[in-house]
mmCIF file of C-alpha atoms in Angstrom:
data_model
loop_
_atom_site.group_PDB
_atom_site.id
_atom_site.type_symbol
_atom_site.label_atom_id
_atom_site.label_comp_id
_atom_site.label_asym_id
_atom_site.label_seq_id
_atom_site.Cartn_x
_atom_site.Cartn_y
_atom_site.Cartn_z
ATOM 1 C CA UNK A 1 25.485 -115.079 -67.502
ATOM 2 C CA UNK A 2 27.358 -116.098 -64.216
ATOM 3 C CA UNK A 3 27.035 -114.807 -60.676
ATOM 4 C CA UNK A 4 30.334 -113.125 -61.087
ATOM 5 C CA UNK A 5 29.685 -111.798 -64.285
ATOM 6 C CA UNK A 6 26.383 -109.960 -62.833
ATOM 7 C CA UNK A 7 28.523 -108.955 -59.920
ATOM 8 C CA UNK A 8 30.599 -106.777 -61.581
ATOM 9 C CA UNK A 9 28.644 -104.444 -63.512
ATOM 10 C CA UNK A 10 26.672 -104.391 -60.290
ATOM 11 C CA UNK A 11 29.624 -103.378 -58.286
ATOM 12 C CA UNK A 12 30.410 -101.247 -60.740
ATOM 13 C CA UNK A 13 26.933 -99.413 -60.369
ATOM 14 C CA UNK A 14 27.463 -99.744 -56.796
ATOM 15 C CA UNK A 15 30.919 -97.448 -56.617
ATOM 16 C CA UNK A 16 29.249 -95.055 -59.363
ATOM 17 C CA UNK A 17 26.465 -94.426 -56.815
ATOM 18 C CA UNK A 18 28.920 -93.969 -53.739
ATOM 19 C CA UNK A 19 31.234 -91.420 -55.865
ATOM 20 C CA UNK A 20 27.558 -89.660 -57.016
ATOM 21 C CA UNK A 21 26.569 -89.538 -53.249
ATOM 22 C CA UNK A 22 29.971 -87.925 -52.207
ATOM 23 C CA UNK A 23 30.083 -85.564 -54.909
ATOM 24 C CA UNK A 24 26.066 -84.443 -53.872
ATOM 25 C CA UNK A 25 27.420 -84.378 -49.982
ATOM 26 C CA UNK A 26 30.122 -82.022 -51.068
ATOM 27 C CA UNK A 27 28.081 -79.958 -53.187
ATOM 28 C CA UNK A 28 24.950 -79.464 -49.861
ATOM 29 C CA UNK A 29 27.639 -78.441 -47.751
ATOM 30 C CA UNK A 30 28.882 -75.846 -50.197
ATOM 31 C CA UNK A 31 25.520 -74.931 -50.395
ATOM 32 C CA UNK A 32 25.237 -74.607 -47.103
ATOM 33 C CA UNK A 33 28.504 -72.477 -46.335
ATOM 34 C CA UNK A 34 27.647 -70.612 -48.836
ATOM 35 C CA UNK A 35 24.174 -69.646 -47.319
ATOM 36 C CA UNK A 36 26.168 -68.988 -44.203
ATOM 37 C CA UNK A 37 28.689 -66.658 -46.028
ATOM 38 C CA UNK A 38 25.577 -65.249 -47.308
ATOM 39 C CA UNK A 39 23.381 -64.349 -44.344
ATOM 40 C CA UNK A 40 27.135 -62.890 -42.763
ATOM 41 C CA UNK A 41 27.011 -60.757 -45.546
ATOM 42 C CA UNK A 42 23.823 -59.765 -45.364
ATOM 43 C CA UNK A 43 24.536 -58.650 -42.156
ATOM 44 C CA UNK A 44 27.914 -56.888 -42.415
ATOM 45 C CA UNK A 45 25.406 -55.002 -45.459
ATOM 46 C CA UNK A 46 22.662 -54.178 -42.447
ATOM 47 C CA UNK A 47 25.683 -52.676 -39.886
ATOM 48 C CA UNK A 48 27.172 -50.662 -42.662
ATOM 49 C CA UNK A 49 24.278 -48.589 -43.763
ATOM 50 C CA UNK A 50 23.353 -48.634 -40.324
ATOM 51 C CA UNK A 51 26.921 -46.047 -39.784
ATOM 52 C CA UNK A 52 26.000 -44.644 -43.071
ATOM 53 C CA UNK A 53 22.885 -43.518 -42.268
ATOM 54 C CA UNK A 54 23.999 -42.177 -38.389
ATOM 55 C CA UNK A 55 26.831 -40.359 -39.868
ATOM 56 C CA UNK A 56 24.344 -38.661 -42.610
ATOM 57 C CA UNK A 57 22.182 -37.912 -39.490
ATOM 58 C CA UNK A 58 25.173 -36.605 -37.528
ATOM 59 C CA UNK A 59 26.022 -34.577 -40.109
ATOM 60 C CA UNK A 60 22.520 -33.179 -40.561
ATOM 61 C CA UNK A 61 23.004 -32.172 -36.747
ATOM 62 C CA UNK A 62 26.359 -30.532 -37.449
ATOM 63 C CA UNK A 63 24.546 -28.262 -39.303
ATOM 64 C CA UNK A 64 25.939 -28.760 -42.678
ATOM 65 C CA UNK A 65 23.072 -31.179 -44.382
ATOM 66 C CA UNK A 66 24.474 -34.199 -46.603
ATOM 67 C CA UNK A 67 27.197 -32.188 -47.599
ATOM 68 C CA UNK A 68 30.107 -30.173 -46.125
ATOM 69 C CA UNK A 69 29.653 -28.959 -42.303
ATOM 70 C CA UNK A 70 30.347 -25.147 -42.338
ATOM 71 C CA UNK A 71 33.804 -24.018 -41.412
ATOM 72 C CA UNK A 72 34.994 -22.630 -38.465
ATOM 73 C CA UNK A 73 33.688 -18.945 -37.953
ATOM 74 C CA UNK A 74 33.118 -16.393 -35.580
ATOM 75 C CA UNK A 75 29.728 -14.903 -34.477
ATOM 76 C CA UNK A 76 31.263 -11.438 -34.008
ATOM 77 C CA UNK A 77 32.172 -11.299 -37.282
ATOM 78 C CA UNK A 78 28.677 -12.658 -39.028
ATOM 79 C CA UNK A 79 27.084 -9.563 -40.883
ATOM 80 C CA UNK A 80 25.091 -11.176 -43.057
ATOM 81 C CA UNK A 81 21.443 -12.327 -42.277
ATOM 82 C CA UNK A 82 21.268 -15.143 -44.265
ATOM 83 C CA UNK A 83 24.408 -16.459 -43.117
ATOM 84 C CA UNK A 84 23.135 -15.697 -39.524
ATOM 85 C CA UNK A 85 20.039 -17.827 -39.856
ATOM 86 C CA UNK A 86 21.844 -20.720 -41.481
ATOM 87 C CA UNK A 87 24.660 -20.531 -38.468
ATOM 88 C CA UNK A 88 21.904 -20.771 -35.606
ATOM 89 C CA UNK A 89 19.744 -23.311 -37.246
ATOM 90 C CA UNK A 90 21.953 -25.425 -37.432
ATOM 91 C CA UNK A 91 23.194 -25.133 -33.692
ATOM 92 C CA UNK A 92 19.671 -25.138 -32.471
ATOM 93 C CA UNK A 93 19.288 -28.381 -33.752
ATOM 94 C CA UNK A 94 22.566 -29.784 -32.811
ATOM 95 C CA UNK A 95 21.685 -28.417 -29.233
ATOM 96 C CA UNK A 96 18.629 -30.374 -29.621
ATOM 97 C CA UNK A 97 20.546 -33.791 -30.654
ATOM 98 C CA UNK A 98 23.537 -33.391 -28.376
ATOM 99 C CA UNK A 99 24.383 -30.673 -26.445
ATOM 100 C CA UNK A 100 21.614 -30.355 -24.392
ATOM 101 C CA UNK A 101 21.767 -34.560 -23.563
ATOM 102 C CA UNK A 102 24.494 -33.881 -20.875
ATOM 103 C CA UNK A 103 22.573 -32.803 -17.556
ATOM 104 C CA UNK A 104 25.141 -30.399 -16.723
ATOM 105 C CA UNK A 105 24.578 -28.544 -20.203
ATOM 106 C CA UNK A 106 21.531 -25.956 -19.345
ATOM 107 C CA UNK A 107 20.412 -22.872 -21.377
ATOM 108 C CA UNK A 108 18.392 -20.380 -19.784
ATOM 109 C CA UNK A 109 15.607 -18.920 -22.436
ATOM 110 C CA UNK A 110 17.736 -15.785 -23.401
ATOM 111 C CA UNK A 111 20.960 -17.158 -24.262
ATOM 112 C CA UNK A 112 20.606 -16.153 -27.914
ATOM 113 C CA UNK A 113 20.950 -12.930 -26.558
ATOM 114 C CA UNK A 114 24.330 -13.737 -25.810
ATOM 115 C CA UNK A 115 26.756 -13.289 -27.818
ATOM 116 C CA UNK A 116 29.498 -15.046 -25.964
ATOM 117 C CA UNK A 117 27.556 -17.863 -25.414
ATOM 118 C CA UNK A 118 26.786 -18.640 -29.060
ATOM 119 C CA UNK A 119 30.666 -17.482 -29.951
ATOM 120 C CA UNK A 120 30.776 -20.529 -27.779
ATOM 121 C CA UNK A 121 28.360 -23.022 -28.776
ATOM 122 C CA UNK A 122 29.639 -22.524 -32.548
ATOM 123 C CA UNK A 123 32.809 -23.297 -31.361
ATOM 124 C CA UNK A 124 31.716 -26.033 -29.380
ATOM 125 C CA UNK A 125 29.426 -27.390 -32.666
ATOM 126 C CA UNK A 126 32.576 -27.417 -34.996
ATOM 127 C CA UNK A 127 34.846 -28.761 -32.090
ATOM 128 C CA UNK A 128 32.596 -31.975 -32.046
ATOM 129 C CA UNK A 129 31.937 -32.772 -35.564
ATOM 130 C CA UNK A 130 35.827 -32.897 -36.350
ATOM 131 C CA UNK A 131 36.095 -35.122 -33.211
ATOM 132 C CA UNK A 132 32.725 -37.222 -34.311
ATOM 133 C CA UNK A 133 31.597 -36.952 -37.834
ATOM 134 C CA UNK A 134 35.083 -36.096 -39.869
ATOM 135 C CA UNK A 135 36.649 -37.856 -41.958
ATOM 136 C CA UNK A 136 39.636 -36.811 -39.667
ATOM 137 C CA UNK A 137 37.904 -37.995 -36.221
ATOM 138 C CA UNK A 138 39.656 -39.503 -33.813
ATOM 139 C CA UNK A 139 38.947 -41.595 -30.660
ATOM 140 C CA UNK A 140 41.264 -39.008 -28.981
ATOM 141 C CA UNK A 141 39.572 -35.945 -30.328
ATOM 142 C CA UNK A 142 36.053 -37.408 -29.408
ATOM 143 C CA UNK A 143 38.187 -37.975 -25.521
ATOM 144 C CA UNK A 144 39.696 -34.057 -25.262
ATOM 145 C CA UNK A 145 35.921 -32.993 -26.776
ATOM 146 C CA UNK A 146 34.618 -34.907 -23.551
ATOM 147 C CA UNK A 147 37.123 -34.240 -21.532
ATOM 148 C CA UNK A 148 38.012 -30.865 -22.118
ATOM 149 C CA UNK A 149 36.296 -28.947 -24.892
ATOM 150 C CA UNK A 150 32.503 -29.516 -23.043
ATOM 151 C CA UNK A 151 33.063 -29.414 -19.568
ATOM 152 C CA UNK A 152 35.203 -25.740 -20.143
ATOM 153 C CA UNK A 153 32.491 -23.994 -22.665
ATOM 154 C CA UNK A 154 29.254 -25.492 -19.869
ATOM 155 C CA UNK A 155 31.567 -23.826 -17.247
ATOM 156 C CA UNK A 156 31.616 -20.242 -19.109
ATOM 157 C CA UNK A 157 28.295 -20.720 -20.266
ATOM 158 C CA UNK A 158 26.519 -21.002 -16.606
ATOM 159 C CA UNK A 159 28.485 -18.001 -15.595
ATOM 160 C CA UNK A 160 27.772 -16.126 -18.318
ATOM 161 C CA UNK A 161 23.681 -16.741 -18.152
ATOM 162 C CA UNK A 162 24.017 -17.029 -14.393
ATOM 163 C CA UNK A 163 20.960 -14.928 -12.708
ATOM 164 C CA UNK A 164 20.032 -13.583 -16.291
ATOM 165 C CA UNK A 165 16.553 -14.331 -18.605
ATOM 166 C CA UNK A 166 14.336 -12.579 -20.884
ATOM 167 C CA UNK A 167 12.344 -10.099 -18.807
ATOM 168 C CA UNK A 168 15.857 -8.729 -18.223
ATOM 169 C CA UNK A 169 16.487 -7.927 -21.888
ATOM 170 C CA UNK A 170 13.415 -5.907 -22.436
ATOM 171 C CA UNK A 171 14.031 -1.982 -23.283
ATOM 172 C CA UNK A 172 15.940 -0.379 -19.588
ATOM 173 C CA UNK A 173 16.541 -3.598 -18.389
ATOM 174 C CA UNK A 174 19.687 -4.818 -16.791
ATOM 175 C CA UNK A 175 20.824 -6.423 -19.720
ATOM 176 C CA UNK A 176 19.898 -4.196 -22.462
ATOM 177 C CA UNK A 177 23.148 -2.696 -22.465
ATOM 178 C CA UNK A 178 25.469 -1.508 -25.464
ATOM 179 C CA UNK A 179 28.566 -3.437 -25.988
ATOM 180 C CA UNK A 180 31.507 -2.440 -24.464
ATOM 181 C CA UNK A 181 34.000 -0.378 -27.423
ATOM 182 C CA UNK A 182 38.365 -0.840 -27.086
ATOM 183 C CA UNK A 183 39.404 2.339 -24.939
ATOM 184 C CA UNK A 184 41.481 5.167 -26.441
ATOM 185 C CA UNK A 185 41.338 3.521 -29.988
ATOM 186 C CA UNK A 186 42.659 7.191 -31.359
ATOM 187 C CA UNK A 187 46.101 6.520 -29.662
ATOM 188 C CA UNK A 188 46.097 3.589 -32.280
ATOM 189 C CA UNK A 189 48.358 5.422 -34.990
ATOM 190 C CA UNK A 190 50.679 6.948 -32.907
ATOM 191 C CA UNK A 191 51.161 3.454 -30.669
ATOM 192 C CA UNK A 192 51.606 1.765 -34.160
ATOM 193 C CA UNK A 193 54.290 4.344 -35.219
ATOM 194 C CA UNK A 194 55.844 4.687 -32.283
ATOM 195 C CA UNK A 195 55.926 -0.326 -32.140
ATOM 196 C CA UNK A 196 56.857 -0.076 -35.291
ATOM 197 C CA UNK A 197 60.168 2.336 -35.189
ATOM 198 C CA UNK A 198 61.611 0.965 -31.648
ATOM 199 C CA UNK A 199 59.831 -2.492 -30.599
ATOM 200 C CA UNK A 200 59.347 -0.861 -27.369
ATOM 201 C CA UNK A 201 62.314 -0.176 -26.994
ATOM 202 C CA UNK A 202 61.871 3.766 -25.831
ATOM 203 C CA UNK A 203 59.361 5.199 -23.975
ATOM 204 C CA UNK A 204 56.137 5.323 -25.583
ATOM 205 C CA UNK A 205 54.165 8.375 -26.384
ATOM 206 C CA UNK A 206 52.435 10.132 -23.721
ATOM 207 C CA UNK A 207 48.261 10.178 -22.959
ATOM 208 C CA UNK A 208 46.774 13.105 -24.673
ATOM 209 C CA UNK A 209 44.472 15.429 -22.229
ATOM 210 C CA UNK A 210 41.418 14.104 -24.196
ATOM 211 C CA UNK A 211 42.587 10.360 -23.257
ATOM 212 C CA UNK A 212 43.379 10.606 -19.791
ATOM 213 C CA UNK A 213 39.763 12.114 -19.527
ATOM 214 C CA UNK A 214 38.128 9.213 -21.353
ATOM 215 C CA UNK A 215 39.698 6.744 -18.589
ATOM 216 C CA UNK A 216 38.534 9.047 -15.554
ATOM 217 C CA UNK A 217 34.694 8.668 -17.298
ATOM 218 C CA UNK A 218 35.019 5.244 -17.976
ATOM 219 C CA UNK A 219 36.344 4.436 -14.491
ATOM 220 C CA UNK A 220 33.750 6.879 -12.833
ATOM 221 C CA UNK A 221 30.950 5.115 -15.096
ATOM 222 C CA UNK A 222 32.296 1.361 -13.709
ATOM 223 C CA UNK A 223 32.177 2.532 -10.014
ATOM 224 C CA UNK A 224 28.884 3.712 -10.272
ATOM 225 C CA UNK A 225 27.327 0.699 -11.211
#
């Protein structure tokens, strides 16, 4: 066999190998994007259960465990125990995670004696968790929350537990007091007649005796104090 006859079949061999060695380069640097598509994907993976995990813990400190928080209610109109307990364990430990991390935000030891001040801290609790944690939160909700919602219930809060604490809630102390009750409530069905026949529109009926004496006490009673 001639020189060019071996040539040939060697050249032949020769642009076999070079296609081969293309086809392996192409094939590593798939590899190798792939990898890197990989390891991005890994870590997208790490950052989403990352937020699914804090939102399960935010929602744990909203009060409502893994599932729904608990709607909006009032605390003056809680009569059941049960529903009591669940309401203020679940703000004590919201307090805990993120009321209480603003420095302004202080509780003095007696402000579950309080009523208005856990009327509102519920408030407060739900107020934050549709701003934070719902599906419906907003960037602008989480702003007013921030902006306005915190700053105003702190505010009303300090006043409220201004000067007070638990030695003055023992039996004669200055805070053991009974609730205030709505003056001259028996007026209420002859007001109601009387609204609902004119709008206001004549005069209204006149203060019995017995409720014109209830105001003197109760004005006699605030002066004293």
């Amino acid at each position: 066999m001639t020189d060019q006859e071996w040539r040939r079949p060697v050249s032949a061999l020769g642009a076999d190998l070079e296609r081969v060695s293309r086809r392996v380069e192409t094939v590593a640097a798939n590899a190798s994007r792939a990898a890197d598509i990989a390891g991005e994907a890994h870590k997208v993976i790490g950052v989403l259960s990352a937020q699914i995990e804090g939102i399960a813990r935010a929602r744990a400190a909203a009060g409502g465990g893994p599932g729904e928080p608990a709607a909006v209610v009032s605390w003056w109109m809680v009569d059941e125990p049960d529903e009591a307990l669940r309401l203020l364990q679940g703000l004590a430990g919201w307090l805990d995670a993120v009321y209480l991390r603003y420095h302004d935000a202080q509780l003095s030891g007696c402000w579950l004696w309080h009523g208005e001040v856990v009327e509102e801290l519920l408030v407060l609790h739900q107020a934050w968790y549709d701003a934070f944690v719902s599906p419906e939160a907003t960037s602008a909700r989480a702003v007013d929350w921030h902006d306005r919602a915190r700053p105003g219930v702190v505010r009303r809060i300090k006043k409220a537990l201004s000067g007070c604490n638990l030695t003055r809630h023992k039996p004669t102390g200055p805070a053991d007091v009974v609730p205030p009750r709505a003056p001259t409530v028996d007026a209420v069905p002859d007001i109601a007649d009387w609204w609902a026949a004119t709008r206001g529109r004549t005069a209204a009926p006149s203060p019995t005796p017995a409720q014109l004496a209830e105001e003197r006490a109760a004005r006699d009673a605030d002066y004293r104090t």
